[in-house]
């Protein structure tokens, strides 16, 4: 349970990071809070030749409103965002979901963007990003681009990030007046979710996003549905997510949770 | 920008419980191993080595930190606190430690160092915690003797004692 050998680069600017990524490509990994990557290294599930530590770069630590969005930099720790005084007002869904990410002892170090880069299908921050329809801000020495949440997650622990790209931050829309709800079922609080759901009232109806079932967090929009039409829609969605049996829960239990939590949350946000 | 080569050892310096310390580490050396093997500070225990059990929890620059998920190189220049820094002197236990002793809040003691660091950090910021808050905090630790009930009791007792001690000081 010791990491393999790697070079360690303490970056002082975004330029340092981009140069390192450009030179080393897929053999380099960005180290932020380390709450996912260090465990992967200890178990030797990741064997990079170079680790680029970005946590001493001040410009990556920003939480800023930009028009109708909030931009969260790659160096923002989960605890930093939880302590942001405007969180509940600007990002109420994140305020609900964030306490479910790990434990106080891991949120103190772990970053928002690190959780997105890790892309565990059960993780709460990828779910929140997809539910809100946010964007991931990617930057390499060659270019900058923005990728929509639904295109960013490519599979279990796979993302659209190219080997030479840094997740510089994310942009989350401030959804004015929207009602939001979040609920998770896990064996213990702080464990990865068996099923986690986020719901949001939209202009035309309602959106439900589900984590822990498909390989990527998945959102679905509906017009305002009620009664058996809602039950049928939820049932179809639960099957489309392609739940599988594993040691934590059966596929059927996961579908049940999607149907039940989905109905509760949609009721809550449409109230 | 500093690049430390994988196959050589590099100086790591930081403050440990208020005293400057120094050692050498390859980039891949975990902070938990650096504390124990390079500095001989064996109060910090190593359990699961993937961030789940909480035994190795220390405080780095005021942040609760799993030392097994942290590289020694990452804390160069930082301020660290470990369980060795909790007692006010070599022959006296701190308030929290005394509460653990009174309540039998440790059995084998393996998880204790990490739990003490979490509680010490938390109680300093939240002097009047509820039982639910203490339970939430303890969810980041695993005690395989399963003695959580006395740990919670000790934490609440210590919180009450620390609060009343503060009141006396401010009245005086």
JSON list of C-alpha atoms in Angstrom, two decimals, chain A residues 31-127:
[
{"chain": "A", "resi": 31, "resn": "UNK", "atom": "CA", "xyz": [-2.66, 16.29, -7.67]},
{"chain": "A", "resi": 32, "resn": "UNK", "atom": "CA", "xyz": [-5.14, 18.56, -5.91]},
{"chain": "A", "resi": 33, "resn": "UNK", "atom": "CA", "xyz": [-6.64, 17.52, -2.57]},
{"chain": "A", "resi": 34, "resn": "UNK", "atom": "CA", "xyz": [-5.52, 13.94, -3.12]},
{"chain": "A", "resi": 35, "resn": "UNK", "atom": "CA", "xyz": [-8.59, 12.31, -1.58]},
{"chain": "A", "resi": 36, "resn": "UNK", "atom": "CA", "xyz": [-9.20, 10.08, -4.61]},
{"chain": "A", "resi": 37, "resn": "UNK", "atom": "CA", "xyz": [-5.86, 10.09, -6.43]},
{"chain": "A", "resi": 38, "resn": "UNK", "atom": "CA", "xyz": [-3.69, 9.29, -3.40]},
{"chain": "A", "resi": 39, "resn": "UNK", "atom": "CA", "xyz": [-5.84, 6.24, -2.60]},
{"chain": "A", "resi": 40, "resn": "UNK", "atom": "CA", "xyz": [-5.48, 5.15, -6.25]},
{"chain": "A", "resi": 41, "resn": "UNK", "atom": "CA", "xyz": [-1.71, 5.58, -5.98]},
{"chain": "A", "resi": 42, "resn": "UNK", "atom": "CA", "xyz": [-1.48, 3.70, -2.69]},
{"chain": "A", "resi": 43, "resn": "UNK", "atom": "CA", "xyz": [-3.38, 0.81, -4.28]},
{"chain": "A", "resi": 44, "resn": "UNK", "atom": "CA", "xyz": [-1.30, 1.21, -7.45]},
{"chain": "A", "resi": 45, "resn": "UNK", "atom": "CA", "xyz": [-4.40, 1.57, -9.58]},
{"chain": "A", "resi": 46, "resn": "UNK", "atom": "CA", "xyz": [-2.68, 4.65, -11.00]},
{"chain": "A", "resi": 47, "resn": "UNK", "atom": "CA", "xyz": [1.03, 4.69, -11.91]},
{"chain": "A", "resi": 48, "resn": "UNK", "atom": "CA", "xyz": [1.91, 8.13, -13.21]},
{"chain": "A", "resi": 49, "resn": "UNK", "atom": "CA", "xyz": [5.52, 9.16, -13.87]},
{"chain": "A", "resi": 50, "resn": "UNK", "atom": "CA", "xyz": [4.83, 12.72, -12.79]},
{"chain": "A", "resi": 51, "resn": "UNK", "atom": "CA", "xyz": [2.51, 14.25, -10.19]},
{"chain": "A", "resi": 52, "resn": "UNK", "atom": "CA", "xyz": [1.77, 17.95, -10.58]},
{"chain": "A", "resi": 53, "resn": "UNK", "atom": "CA", "xyz": [0.68, 19.52, -7.30]},
{"chain": "A", "resi": 54, "resn": "UNK", "atom": "CA", "xyz": [-1.59, 22.49, -8.05]},
{"chain": "A", "resi": 55, "resn": "UNK", "atom": "CA", "xyz": [-2.54, 23.47, -4.50]},
{"chain": "A", "resi": 56, "resn": "UNK", "atom": "CA", "xyz": [-0.05, 26.34, -4.20]},
{"chain": "A", "resi": 57, "resn": "UNK", "atom": "CA", "xyz": [-1.51, 28.20, -7.18]},
{"chain": "A", "resi": 58, "resn": "UNK", "atom": "CA", "xyz": [-3.61, 31.04, -5.80]},
{"chain": "A", "resi": 59, "resn": "UNK", "atom": "CA", "xyz": [-5.44, 31.83, -9.05]},
{"chain": "A", "resi": 60, "resn": "UNK", "atom": "CA", "xyz": [-7.05, 28.37, -8.98]},
{"chain": "A", "resi": 61, "resn": "UNK", "atom": "CA", "xyz": [-8.62, 29.00, -5.57]},
{"chain": "A", "resi": 62, "resn": "UNK", "atom": "CA", "xyz": [-11.35, 31.35, -6.73]},
{"chain": "A", "resi": 63, "resn": "UNK", "atom": "CA", "xyz": [-15.08, 31.11, -6.11]},
{"chain": "A", "resi": 64, "resn": "UNK", "atom": "CA", "xyz": [-16.62, 33.92, -8.15]},
{"chain": "A", "resi": 65, "resn": "UNK", "atom": "CA", "xyz": [-19.92, 35.00, -9.59]},
{"chain": "A", "resi": 66, "resn": "UNK", "atom": "CA", "xyz": [-19.67, 35.64, -13.31]},
{"chain": "A", "resi": 67, "resn": "UNK", "atom": "CA", "xyz": [-22.99, 36.91, -14.59]},
{"chain": "A", "resi": 68, "resn": "UNK", "atom": "CA", "xyz": [-25.55, 34.17, -14.02]},
{"chain": "A", "resi": 69, "resn": "UNK", "atom": "CA", "xyz": [-22.95, 31.56, -13.11]},
{"chain": "A", "resi": 70, "resn": "UNK", "atom": "CA", "xyz": [-20.57, 30.70, -10.29]},
{"chain": "A", "resi": 71, "resn": "UNK", "atom": "CA", "xyz": [-17.04, 29.74, -11.31]},
{"chain": "A", "resi": 72, "resn": "UNK", "atom": "CA", "xyz": [-15.21, 27.37, -8.96]},
{"chain": "A", "resi": 73, "resn": "UNK", "atom": "CA", "xyz": [-11.47, 26.95, -9.48]},
{"chain": "A", "resi": 74, "resn": "UNK", "atom": "CA", "xyz": [-9.55, 23.69, -9.45]},
{"chain": "A", "resi": 75, "resn": "UNK", "atom": "CA", "xyz": [-7.93, 24.54, -6.11]},
{"chain": "A", "resi": 76, "resn": "UNK", "atom": "CA", "xyz": [-11.19, 25.08, -4.22]},
{"chain": "A", "resi": 77, "resn": "UNK", "atom": "CA", "xyz": [-11.56, 22.51, -1.49]},
{"chain": "A", "resi": 78, "resn": "UNK", "atom": "CA", "xyz": [-14.97, 21.06, -0.66]},
{"chain": "A", "resi": 79, "resn": "UNK", "atom": "CA", "xyz": [-14.77, 22.64, 2.80]},
{"chain": "A", "resi": 80, "resn": "UNK", "atom": "CA", "xyz": [-13.97, 26.04, 1.22]},
{"chain": "A", "resi": 81, "resn": "UNK", "atom": "CA", "xyz": [-17.13, 25.90, -0.88]},
{"chain": "A", "resi": 82, "resn": "UNK", "atom": "CA", "xyz": [-19.24, 24.74, 2.09]},
{"chain": "A", "resi": 83, "resn": "UNK", "atom": "CA", "xyz": [-17.96, 27.77, 4.00]},
{"chain": "A", "resi": 84, "resn": "UNK", "atom": "CA", "xyz": [-18.73, 30.19, 1.13]},
{"chain": "A", "resi": 85, "resn": "UNK", "atom": "CA", "xyz": [-21.39, 32.53, 2.60]},
{"chain": "A", "resi": 86, "resn": "UNK", "atom": "CA", "xyz": [-23.38, 32.75, -0.67]},
{"chain": "A", "resi": 87, "resn": "UNK", "atom": "CA", "xyz": [-23.57, 28.99, -1.25]},
{"chain": "A", "resi": 88, "resn": "UNK", "atom": "CA", "xyz": [-27.17, 28.41, -0.14]},
{"chain": "A", "resi": 89, "resn": "UNK", "atom": "CA", "xyz": [-28.45, 31.39, -2.08]},
{"chain": "A", "resi": 90, "resn": "UNK", "atom": "CA", "xyz": [-26.47, 30.90, -5.33]},
{"chain": "A", "resi": 91, "resn": "UNK", "atom": "CA", "xyz": [-26.09, 27.12, -5.45]},
{"chain": "A", "resi": 92, "resn": "UNK", "atom": "CA", "xyz": [-28.75, 25.58, -3.20]},
{"chain": "A", "resi": 93, "resn": "UNK", "atom": "CA", "xyz": [-28.42, 22.13, -4.79]},
{"chain": "A", "resi": 94, "resn": "UNK", "atom": "CA", "xyz": [-24.68, 22.07, -4.11]},
{"chain": "A", "resi": 95, "resn": "UNK", "atom": "CA", "xyz": [-25.38, 23.19, -0.55]},
{"chain": "A", "resi": 96, "resn": "UNK", "atom": "CA", "xyz": [-27.64, 20.13, -0.13]},
{"chain": "A", "resi": 97, "resn": "UNK", "atom": "CA", "xyz": [-25.29, 17.63, -1.81]},
{"chain": "A", "resi": 98, "resn": "UNK", "atom": "CA", "xyz": [-21.90, 18.72, -0.51]},
{"chain": "A", "resi": 99, "resn": "UNK", "atom": "CA", "xyz": [-22.31, 17.49, 3.09]},
{"chain": "A", "resi": 100, "resn": "UNK", "atom": "CA", "xyz": [-22.75, 14.00, 1.58]},
{"chain": "A", "resi": 101, "resn": "UNK", "atom": "CA", "xyz": [-19.30, 14.06, -0.02]},
{"chain": "A", "resi": 102, "resn": "UNK", "atom": "CA", "xyz": [-17.00, 11.90, 2.08]},
{"chain": "A", "resi": 103, "resn": "UNK", "atom": "CA", "xyz": [-16.46, 13.01, 5.68]},
{"chain": "A", "resi": 104, "resn": "UNK", "atom": "CA", "xyz": [-15.43, 16.25, 7.34]},
{"chain": "A", "resi": 105, "resn": "UNK", "atom": "CA", "xyz": [-11.89, 14.84, 7.47]},
{"chain": "A", "resi": 106, "resn": "UNK", "atom": "CA", "xyz": [-11.79, 14.38, 3.68]},
{"chain": "A", "resi": 107, "resn": "UNK", "atom": "CA", "xyz": [-13.82, 17.46, 2.65]},
{"chain": "A", "resi": 108, "resn": "UNK", "atom": "CA", "xyz": [-11.18, 19.54, 4.43]},
{"chain": "A", "resi": 109, "resn": "UNK", "atom": "CA", "xyz": [-8.63, 18.53, 1.75]},
{"chain": "A", "resi": 110, "resn": "UNK", "atom": "CA", "xyz": [-10.62, 17.20, -1.21]},
{"chain": "A", "resi": 111, "resn": "UNK", "atom": "CA", "xyz": [-11.49, 19.58, -4.04]},
{"chain": "A", "resi": 112, "resn": "UNK", "atom": "CA", "xyz": [-14.67, 19.99, -6.06]},
{"chain": "A", "resi": 113, "resn": "UNK", "atom": "CA", "xyz": [-12.86, 19.62, -9.38]},
{"chain": "A", "resi": 114, "resn": "UNK", "atom": "CA", "xyz": [-10.83, 16.65, -8.15]},
{"chain": "A", "resi": 115, "resn": "UNK", "atom": "CA", "xyz": [-14.04, 14.76, -7.52]},
{"chain": "A", "resi": 116, "resn": "UNK", "atom": "CA", "xyz": [-15.17, 15.59, -11.07]},
{"chain": "A", "resi": 117, "resn": "UNK", "atom": "CA", "xyz": [-11.83, 14.48, -12.54]},
{"chain": "A", "resi": 118, "resn": "UNK", "atom": "CA", "xyz": [-12.09, 11.18, -10.66]},
{"chain": "A", "resi": 119, "resn": "UNK", "atom": "CA", "xyz": [-15.60, 10.70, -12.11]},
{"chain": "A", "resi": 120, "resn": "UNK", "atom": "CA", "xyz": [-16.85, 8.00, -9.80]},
{"chain": "A", "resi": 121, "resn": "UNK", "atom": "CA", "xyz": [-20.40, 7.22, -11.00]},
{"chain": "A", "resi": 122, "resn": "UNK", "atom": "CA", "xyz": [-21.68, 7.30, -7.40]},
{"chain": "A", "resi": 123, "resn": "UNK", "atom": "CA", "xyz": [-20.08, 10.60, -6.42]},
{"chain": "A", "resi": 124, "resn": "UNK", "atom": "CA", "xyz": [-22.21, 13.60, -5.50]},
{"chain": "A", "resi": 125, "resn": "UNK", "atom": "CA", "xyz": [-20.36, 16.44, -7.23]},
{"chain": "A", "resi": 126, "resn": "UNK", "atom": "CA", "xyz": [-20.54, 14.90, -10.72]},
{"chain": "A", "resi": 127, "resn": "UNK", "atom": "CA", "xyz": [-24.27, 14.40, -10.08]}
]
